[in-house]
CSV table of C-alpha atoms in Angstrom, one decimal:
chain,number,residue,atom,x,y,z
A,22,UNK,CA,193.8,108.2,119.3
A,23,UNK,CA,194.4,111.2,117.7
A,24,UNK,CA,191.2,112.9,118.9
A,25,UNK,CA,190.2,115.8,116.4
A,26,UNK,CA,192.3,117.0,113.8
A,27,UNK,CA,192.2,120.0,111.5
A,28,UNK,CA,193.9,120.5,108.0
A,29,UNK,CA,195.1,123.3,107.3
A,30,UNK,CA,196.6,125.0,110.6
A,31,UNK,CA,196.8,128.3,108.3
A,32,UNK,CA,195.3,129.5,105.0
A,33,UNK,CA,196.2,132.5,103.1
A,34,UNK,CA,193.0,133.6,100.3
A,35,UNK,CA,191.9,136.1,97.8
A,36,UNK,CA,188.5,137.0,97.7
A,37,UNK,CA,186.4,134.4,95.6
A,38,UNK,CA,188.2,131.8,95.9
A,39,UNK,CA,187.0,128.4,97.0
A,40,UNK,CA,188.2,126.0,99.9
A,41,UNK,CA,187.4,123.6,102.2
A,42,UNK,CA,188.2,122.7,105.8
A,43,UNK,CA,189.4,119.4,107.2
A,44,UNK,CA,188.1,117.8,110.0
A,45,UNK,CA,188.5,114.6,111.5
A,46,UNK,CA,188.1,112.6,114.0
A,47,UNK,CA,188.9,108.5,115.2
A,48,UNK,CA,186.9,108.9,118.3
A,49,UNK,CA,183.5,107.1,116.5
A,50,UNK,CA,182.2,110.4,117.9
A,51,UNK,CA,178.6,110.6,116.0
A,52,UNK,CA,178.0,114.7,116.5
A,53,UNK,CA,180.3,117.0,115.1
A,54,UNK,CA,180.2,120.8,114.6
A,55,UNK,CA,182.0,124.1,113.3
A,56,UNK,CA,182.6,127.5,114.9
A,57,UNK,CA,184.4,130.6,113.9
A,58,UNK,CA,186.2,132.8,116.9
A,59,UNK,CA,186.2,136.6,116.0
A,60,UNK,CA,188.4,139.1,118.0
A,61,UNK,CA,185.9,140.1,121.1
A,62,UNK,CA,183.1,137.5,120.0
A,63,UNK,CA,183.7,134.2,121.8
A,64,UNK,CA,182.9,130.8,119.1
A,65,UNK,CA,179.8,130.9,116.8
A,66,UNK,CA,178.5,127.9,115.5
A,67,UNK,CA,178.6,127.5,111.9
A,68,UNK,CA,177.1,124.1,111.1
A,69,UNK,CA,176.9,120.8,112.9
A,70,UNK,CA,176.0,117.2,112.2
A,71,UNK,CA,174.6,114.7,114.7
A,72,UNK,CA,175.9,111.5,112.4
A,73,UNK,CA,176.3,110.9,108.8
A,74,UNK,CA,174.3,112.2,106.3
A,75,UNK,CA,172.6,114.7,108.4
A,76,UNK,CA,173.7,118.1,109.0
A,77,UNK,CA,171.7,121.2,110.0
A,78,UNK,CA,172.6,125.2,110.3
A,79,UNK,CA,174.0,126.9,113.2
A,80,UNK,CA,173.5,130.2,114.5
A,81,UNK,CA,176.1,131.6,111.3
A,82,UNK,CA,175.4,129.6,108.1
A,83,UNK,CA,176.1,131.7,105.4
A,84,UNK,CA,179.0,131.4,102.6
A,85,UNK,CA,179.5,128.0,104.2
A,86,UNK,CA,178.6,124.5,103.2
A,87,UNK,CA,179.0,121.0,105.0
A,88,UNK,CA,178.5,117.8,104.2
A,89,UNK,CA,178.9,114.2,105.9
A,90,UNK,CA,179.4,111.1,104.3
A,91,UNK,CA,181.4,109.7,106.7
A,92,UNK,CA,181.4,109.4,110.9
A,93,UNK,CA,185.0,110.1,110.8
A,94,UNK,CA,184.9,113.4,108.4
A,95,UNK,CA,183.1,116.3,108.4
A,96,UNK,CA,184.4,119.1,106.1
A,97,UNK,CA,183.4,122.6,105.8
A,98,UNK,CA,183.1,124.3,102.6
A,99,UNK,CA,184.0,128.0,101.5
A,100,UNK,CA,182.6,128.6,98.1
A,101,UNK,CA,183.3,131.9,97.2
A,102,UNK,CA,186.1,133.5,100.1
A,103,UNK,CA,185.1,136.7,101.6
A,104,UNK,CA,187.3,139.1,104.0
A,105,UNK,CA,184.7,139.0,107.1
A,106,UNK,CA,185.5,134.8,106.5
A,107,UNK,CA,188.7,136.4,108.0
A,108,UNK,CA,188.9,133.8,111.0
A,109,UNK,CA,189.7,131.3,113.4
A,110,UNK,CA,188.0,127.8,112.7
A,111,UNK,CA,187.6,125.1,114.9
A,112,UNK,CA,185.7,121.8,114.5
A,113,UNK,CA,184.5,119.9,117.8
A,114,UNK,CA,183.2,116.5,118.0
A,115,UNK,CA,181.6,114.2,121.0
A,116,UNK,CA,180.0,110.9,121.5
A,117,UNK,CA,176.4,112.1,120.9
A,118,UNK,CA,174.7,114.7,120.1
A,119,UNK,CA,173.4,115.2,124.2
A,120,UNK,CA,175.4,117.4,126.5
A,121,UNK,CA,176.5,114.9,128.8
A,122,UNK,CA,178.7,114.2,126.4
A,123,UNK,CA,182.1,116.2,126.4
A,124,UNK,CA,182.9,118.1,123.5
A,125,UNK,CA,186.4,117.8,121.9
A,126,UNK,CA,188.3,120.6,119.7
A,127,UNK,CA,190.1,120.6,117.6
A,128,UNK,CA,193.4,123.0,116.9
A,129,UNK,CA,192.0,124.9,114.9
A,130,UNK,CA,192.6,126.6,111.3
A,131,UNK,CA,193.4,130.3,111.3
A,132,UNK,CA,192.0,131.4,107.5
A,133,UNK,CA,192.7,135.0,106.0
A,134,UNK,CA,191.0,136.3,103.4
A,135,UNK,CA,192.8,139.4,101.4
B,7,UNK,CA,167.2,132.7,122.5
B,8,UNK,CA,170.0,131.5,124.6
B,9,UNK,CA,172.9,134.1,125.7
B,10,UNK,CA,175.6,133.9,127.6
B,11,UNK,CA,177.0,136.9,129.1
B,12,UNK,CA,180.8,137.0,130.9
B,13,UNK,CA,181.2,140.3,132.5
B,14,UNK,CA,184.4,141.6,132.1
B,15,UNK,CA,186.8,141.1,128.8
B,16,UNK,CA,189.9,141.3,130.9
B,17,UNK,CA,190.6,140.1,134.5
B,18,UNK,CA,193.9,140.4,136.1
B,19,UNK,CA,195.1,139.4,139.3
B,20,UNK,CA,198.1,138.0,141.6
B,21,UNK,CA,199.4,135.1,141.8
B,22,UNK,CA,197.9,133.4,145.0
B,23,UNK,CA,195.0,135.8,144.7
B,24,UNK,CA,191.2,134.7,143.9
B,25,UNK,CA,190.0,134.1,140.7
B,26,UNK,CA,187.1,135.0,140.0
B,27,UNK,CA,185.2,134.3,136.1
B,28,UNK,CA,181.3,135.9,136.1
B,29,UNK,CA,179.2,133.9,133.3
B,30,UNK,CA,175.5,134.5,133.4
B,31,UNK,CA,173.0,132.8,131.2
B,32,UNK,CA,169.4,133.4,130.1
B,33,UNK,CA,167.2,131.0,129.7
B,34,UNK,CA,163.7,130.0,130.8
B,35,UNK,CA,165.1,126.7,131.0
B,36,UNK,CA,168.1,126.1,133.4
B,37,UNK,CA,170.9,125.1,130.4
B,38,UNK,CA,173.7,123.0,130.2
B,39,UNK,CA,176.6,125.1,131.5
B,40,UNK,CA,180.1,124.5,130.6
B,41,UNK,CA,183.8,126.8,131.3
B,42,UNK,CA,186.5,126.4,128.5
B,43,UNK,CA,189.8,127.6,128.5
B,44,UNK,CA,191.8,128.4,125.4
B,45,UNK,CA,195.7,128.6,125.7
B,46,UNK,CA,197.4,130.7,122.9
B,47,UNK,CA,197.4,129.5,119.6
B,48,UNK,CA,195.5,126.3,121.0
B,49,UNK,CA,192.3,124.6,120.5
B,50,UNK,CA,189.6,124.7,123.4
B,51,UNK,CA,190.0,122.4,126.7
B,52,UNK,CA,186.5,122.0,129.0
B,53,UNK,CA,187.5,122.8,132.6
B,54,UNK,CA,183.8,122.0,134.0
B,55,UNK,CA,180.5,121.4,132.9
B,56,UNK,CA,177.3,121.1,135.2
B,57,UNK,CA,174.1,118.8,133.5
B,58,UNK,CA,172.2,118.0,136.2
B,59,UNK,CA,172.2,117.6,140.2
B,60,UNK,CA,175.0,119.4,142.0
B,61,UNK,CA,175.6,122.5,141.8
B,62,UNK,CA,178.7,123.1,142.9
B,63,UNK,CA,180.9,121.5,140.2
B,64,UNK,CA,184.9,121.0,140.2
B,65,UNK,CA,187.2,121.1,137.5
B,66,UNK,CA,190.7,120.2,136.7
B,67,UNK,CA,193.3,122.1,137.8
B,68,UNK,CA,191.5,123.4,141.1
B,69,UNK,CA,188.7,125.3,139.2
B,70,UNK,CA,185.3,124.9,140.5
B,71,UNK,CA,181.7,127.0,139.7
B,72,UNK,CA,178.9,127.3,140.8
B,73,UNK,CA,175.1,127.1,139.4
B,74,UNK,CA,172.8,129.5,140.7
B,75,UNK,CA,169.3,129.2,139.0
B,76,UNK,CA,167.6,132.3,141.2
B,77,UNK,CA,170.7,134.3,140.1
B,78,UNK,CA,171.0,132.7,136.6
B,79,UNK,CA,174.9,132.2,137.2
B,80,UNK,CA,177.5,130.1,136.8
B,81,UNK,CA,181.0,131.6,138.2
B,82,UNK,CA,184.1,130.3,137.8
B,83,UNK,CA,186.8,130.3,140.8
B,84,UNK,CA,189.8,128.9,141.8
B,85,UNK,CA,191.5,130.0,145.5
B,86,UNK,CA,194.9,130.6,144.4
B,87,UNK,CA,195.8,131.7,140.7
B,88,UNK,CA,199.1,130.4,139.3
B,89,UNK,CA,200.9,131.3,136.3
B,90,UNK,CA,199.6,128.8,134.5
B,91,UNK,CA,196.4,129.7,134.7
B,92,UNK,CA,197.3,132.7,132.1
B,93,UNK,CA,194.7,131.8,129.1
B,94,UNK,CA,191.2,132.9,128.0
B,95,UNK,CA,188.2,131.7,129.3
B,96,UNK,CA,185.0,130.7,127.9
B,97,UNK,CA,181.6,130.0,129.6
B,98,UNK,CA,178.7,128.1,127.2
B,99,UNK,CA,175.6,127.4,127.4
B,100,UNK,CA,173.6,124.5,125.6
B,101,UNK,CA,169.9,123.8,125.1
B,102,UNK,CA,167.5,121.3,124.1
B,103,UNK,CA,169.0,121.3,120.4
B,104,UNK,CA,172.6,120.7,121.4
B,105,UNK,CA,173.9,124.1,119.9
B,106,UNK,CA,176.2,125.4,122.2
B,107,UNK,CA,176.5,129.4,122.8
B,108,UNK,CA,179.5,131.0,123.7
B,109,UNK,CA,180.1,133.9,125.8
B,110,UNK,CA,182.5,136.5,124.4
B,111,UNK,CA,185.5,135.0,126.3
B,112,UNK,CA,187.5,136.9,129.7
B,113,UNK,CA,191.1,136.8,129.3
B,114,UNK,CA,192.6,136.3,132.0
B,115,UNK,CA,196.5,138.0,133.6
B,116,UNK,CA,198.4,136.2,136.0
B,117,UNK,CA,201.3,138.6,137.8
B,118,UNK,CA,204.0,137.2,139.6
């Protein structure tokens, strides 16, 4: 297994600009999630997903959009790039969406936005 | 609202000394509580998590904590540090609507 992967490892943006975020995983893991890691503020959730077709917000939504069509994908979505999107990125994923479940991350995509 | 507090940004210490992570929670309800550690430029690894029953939980590479509901805490330790152990470390928390919360991370210094 690959466990999760993350495409790009770095990104380079100008304001406005658009983007997404890879993530995937071949795991058959049903829940799946983004956070951001700021300098001093530990990992935020963005958005997560507990199987395809539904996804729900996290505890820092905005400027970002997910979708899931797939178990194995779960892509995250800048539509319009702004510097405080400055950031690391990771996607996790685990079997289901209950905590006895591990989490897995992934390694992460460092984004900057000029 | 769940938080997660880790006191202390920065903790250094010997090699062969205690380590010793603080994480406290707050919750009404006693959380899921999970350590991470993060290795530069790497993803996150879980070193423990407790769910339910024991309280004293161990971890890979000789970390253990400990979940104290009348103290709402859930320290990290390991006896003797090694160099290896050099990394930043997280302590979550998750509730009833699987969203995990993050403390702000301790880095942690190993000296030889």
């Amino acid at each position: 297994n690959a466990g999760v992967t993350q495409t790009p490892k770095f990104q380079v943006l100008k304001t406005g600009q658009s983007m997404t975020l890879q993530c995937a995983q071949d795991m058959n893991h049903e829940y799946m999630s983004w956070y951001r890691q700021d300098p001093g503020m530990g990992l935020r959730l963005i958005h997560y997903s507990v199987g395809a077709g539904i996804t729900d917000q996290g505890e820092v939504p905005n400027g970002y959009n997910v979708s899931r069509s797939t178990t194995e994908d779960f892509p995250l979505r800048l539509l319009s790039a702004a510097p405080s999107q400055t950031s690391v990125y990771f996607c996790a994923s685990s079997y289901s969406a209950g905590f006895e479940e591990t989490q897995y991350f992934g390694p992460g995509t460092r984004l900057l936005v000029l | 609202a769940q938080s997660v507090t880790q006191l202390g940004s920065h903790v250094s210490v010997s090699e062969g000394a205690l380590v010793l992570l603080r994480c406290n929670y707050s919750s009404s309800v006693p959380p899921y509580l999970f350590w991470y550690v993060q290795y530069p430029n790497q993803g996150l690894q879980l070193l423990l998590k407790y769910t339910t029953g024991a309280t004293l939980v161990k971890g890979i590479n000789g970390f253990e904590a400990e979940f104290k509901k009348s103290e709402t805490s859930f320290h990290l330790t390991k006896p003797s540090a090694h160099m290896s152990d050099a990394a930043e470390y997280f302590c979550a928390a998750g509730g009833s609507n699987y969203k995990l919360t993050f403390g702000k991370g301790t880095l942690l210094t190993v000296n030889p």
